[in-house]
Tab-separated table of C-alpha atoms in Angstrom:
chain	number	residue	atom	x	y	z
R	12	MET	CA	-0.175	-0.247	0.044
R	13	THR	CA	1.168	3.387	-0.770
R	14	THR	CA	1.687	6.010	1.974
R	15	PHE	CA	2.077	9.624	0.796
R	16	ILE	CA	3.537	12.148	2.673
R	17	GLY	CA	4.616	15.789	2.168
R	18	GLU	CA	2.952	19.014	0.966
R	19	TYR	CA	3.822	20.558	-2.585
R	20	THR	CA	2.412	23.349	-4.222
R	21	ALA	CA	1.455	23.734	-7.997
R	22	LYS	CA	-0.509	25.596	-10.500
R	23	LEU	CA	-3.007	24.784	-13.058
R	24	ASP	CA	-2.159	25.922	-16.466
R	25	ASP	CA	-4.595	27.404	-18.839
R	26	LYS	CA	-5.999	23.966	-19.946
R	27	GLY	CA	-6.768	23.141	-16.270
R	28	ARG	CA	-3.910	20.530	-16.376
R	29	LEU	CA	-1.795	20.323	-13.075
R	30	ALA	CA	1.654	18.642	-12.945
R	31	PHE	CA	1.813	15.864	-10.732
R	32	PRO	CA	4.766	16.252	-8.307
R	33	ALA	CA	7.749	14.148	-9.235
R	34	ALA	CA	8.213	13.339	-5.071
R	35	LEU	CA	4.576	12.037	-4.832
R	36	LYS	CA	5.042	9.716	-7.846
R	37	LYS	CA	8.172	8.685	-6.528
R	38	GLN	CA	6.358	7.467	-3.468
R	39	SER	CA	3.705	5.431	-5.412
R	40	ARG	CA	3.795	1.800	-4.459
R	41	SER	CA	0.949	1.261	-7.226
R	42	GLU	CA	0.847	-1.512	-10.097
R	43	GLU	CA	-0.700	1.324	-11.959
R	44	PRO	CA	0.994	4.516	-10.892
R	45	ASP	CA	-0.701	6.869	-13.471
R	46	ARG	CA	-4.199	5.861	-12.541
R	47	TYR	CA	-6.119	7.796	-9.910
R	48	VAL	CA	-9.883	8.219	-8.708
R	49	LEU	CA	-10.600	12.062	-7.820
R	50	LYS	CA	-13.422	13.105	-5.568
R	51	ARG	CA	-14.699	15.799	-3.095
R	52	ASP	CA	-13.894	15.353	0.614
R	53	ILE	CA	-16.432	14.285	2.849
R	54	TYR	CA	-15.425	16.545	5.510
R	55	GLU	CA	-13.371	19.391	4.011
R	56	LYS	CA	-13.724	21.695	1.230
R	57	CYS	CA	-10.882	19.836	-0.765
R	58	LEU	CA	-10.547	17.220	-3.264
R	59	VAL	CA	-9.233	13.614	-2.467
R	60	LEU	CA	-7.122	11.981	-5.223
R	61	TYR	CA	-6.511	7.840	-4.567
R	62	PRO	CA	-4.480	5.687	-6.403
R	63	ILE	CA	-6.449	3.241	-8.264
R	64	GLU	CA	-5.969	0.298	-5.808
R	65	GLU	CA	-6.808	2.047	-2.695
R	66	TRP	CA	-10.094	3.353	-4.497
R	67	HIS	CA	-10.813	-0.229	-4.578
R	68	ARG	CA	-10.000	-0.777	-1.168
R	69	GLN	CA	-12.343	2.098	-0.091
R	70	THR	CA	-15.062	0.908	-2.331
R	71	GLU	CA	-14.645	-2.608	-0.739
R	72	LEU	CA	-14.832	-1.065	2.747
R	73	ILE	CA	-18.040	0.520	2.114
R	74	ARG	CA	-19.537	-2.111	0.248
R	75	SER	CA	-19.041	-4.310	3.406
R	76	LYS	CA	-21.046	-1.849	5.453
R	77	ILE	CA	-23.899	-0.724	2.991
R	78	ASN	CA	-27.166	-2.392	2.024
R	79	PRO	CA	-28.127	-0.777	-1.485
R	80	TYR	CA	-31.814	-1.540	-0.747
R	81	ASN	CA	-31.809	0.805	2.688
R	82	GLN	CA	-32.830	4.203	1.619
R	83	ALA	CA	-30.254	6.018	3.978
R	84	HIS	CA	-27.258	3.565	2.718
R	85	ALA	CA	-28.515	4.522	-1.257
R	86	ARG	CA	-28.196	8.121	-0.320
R	87	PHE	CA	-24.973	7.894	0.933
R	88	LEU	CA	-23.661	5.902	-2.305
R	89	ARG	CA	-25.098	8.760	-4.191
R	90	GLY	CA	-23.473	11.311	-2.454
R	91	PHE	CA	-20.337	9.462	-1.774
R	92	PHE	CA	-19.811	8.651	-5.505
R	93	ARG	CA	-21.195	11.934	-6.602
R	94	GLY	CA	-18.714	14.071	-8.909
R	95	THR	CA	-16.216	11.117	-8.873
R	96	ALA	CA	-13.655	11.168	-11.773
R	97	GLU	CA	-11.107	8.602	-13.130
R	98	ILE	CA	-7.826	10.587	-13.554
R	99	THR	CA	-4.822	9.388	-15.784
R	100	LEU	CA	-1.424	10.962	-15.690
R	101	ASP	CA	-0.280	12.029	-19.137
R	102	ALA	CA	2.945	11.523	-20.566
R	103	GLN	CA	4.272	14.552	-18.857
R	104	ASN	CA	2.939	13.551	-15.685
R	105	ARG	CA	-0.085	16.136	-15.693
R	106	MET	CA	-3.482	15.197	-14.745
R	107	ILE	CA	-6.484	17.369	-15.765
R	108	LEU	CA	-8.480	18.481	-12.947
R	109	PRO	CA	-12.139	18.706	-13.853
R	110	LYS	CA	-13.673	22.131	-13.696
R	111	LEU	CA	-16.720	21.406	-12.101
R	112	LEU	CA	-14.779	19.714	-8.940
R	113	ALA	CA	-12.219	22.342	-8.893
R	114	ASP	CA	-15.116	24.944	-8.723
R	115	LYS	CA	-16.830	23.324	-5.796
R	116	VAL	CA	-13.644	23.629	-3.495
R	117	GLU	CA	-12.682	27.168	-4.956
R	118	ILE	CA	-9.458	26.126	-6.819
R	119	GLU	CA	-8.571	28.761	-9.210
R	120	ARG	CA	-4.901	28.524	-10.019
R	121	GLU	CA	-2.542	28.039	-7.136
R	122	ILE	CA	-2.840	24.664	-5.405
R	123	TYR	CA	-1.437	22.763	-2.203
R	124	MET	CA	-1.320	19.053	-2.508
R	125	ALA	CA	-0.795	16.938	0.896
R	126	GLY	CA	0.460	13.298	1.179
R	127	ILE	CA	-1.947	11.978	3.772
R	128	ASP	CA	-1.429	8.262	4.101
R	129	GLY	CA	-3.032	6.402	0.998
R	130	LYS	CA	-4.744	9.452	-0.638
R	131	ILE	CA	-3.747	12.882	-1.476
R	132	GLU	CA	-5.614	16.038	-0.712
R	133	ILE	CA	-5.983	18.755	-3.122
R	134	TRP	CA	-6.767	22.379	-1.797
R	135	ALA	CA	-7.066	25.686	-3.096
R	136	LYS	CA	-3.947	27.403	-1.813
R	137	HIS	CA	-5.912	30.413	0.118
R	138	LEU	CA	-8.059	27.418	2.090
R	139	TYR	CA	-5.406	25.182	2.817
R	140	GLU	CA	-3.125	28.102	4.221
R	141	GLN	CA	-6.223	28.846	6.626
R	142	LEU	CA	-5.950	25.468	8.200
R	143	ASP	CA	-5.292	25.736	11.890
R	144	ASP	CA	-1.768	24.743	12.680
R	145	ASP	CA	-2.140	24.977	16.363
R	146	MET	CA	0.031	22.216	17.843
R	147	GLU	CA	-1.973	22.567	21.251
R	148	ASP	CA	-5.118	21.572	19.410
R	149	PHE	CA	-3.468	18.723	17.707
R	150	ALA	CA	-1.866	17.345	20.925
R	151	GLN	CA	-5.171	17.205	22.547
R	152	LEU	CA	-6.629	15.480	19.561
R	153	ALA	CA	-3.707	13.171	19.450
R	154	GLY	CA	-4.781	12.522	23.045
R	155	GLU	CA	-8.286	11.895	22.461
R	156	ILE	CA	-7.739	9.834	19.841
R	157	LEU	CA	-4.976	7.637	20.761
R	158	GLY	CA	-4.073	8.347	24.561
R	159	ASN	CA	-6.510	5.475	25.881
R	160	GLN	CA	-5.119	2.881	23.481
R	161	GLN	CA	-2.517	0.319	24.308
R	162	LEU	CA	0.161	0.700	21.739
């Protein structure tokens, strides 16, 4: 499984293409390193880029918990898959960022790409820079999540 780390800046060109950072490509352990799935994040105003194998793992996890004949589950599936796009890197390691998705998360030109374990978050620069970097809050969150577990 691929684990992405690091933060990278990039710019969309006039055709809506984004140069995929070489450092992120180098981190990929995918058998299909040029194939991804892009969708809006559930919680934040950003896009999430999954290597195709991670996308398949995520959908299997969802399938294991969903009954498609349950109305609430069907609504969840619709929302989860809405606006999803398969992305393929071109020969110059560029990807086209669908305008509809970019508009939903306020991406205009400047972008931050952040490796977050098995996925890459894609943010509008102005929104990414507004994220709270308060280490004291992070330390409290870490304690709440990991503090009571046996490691």
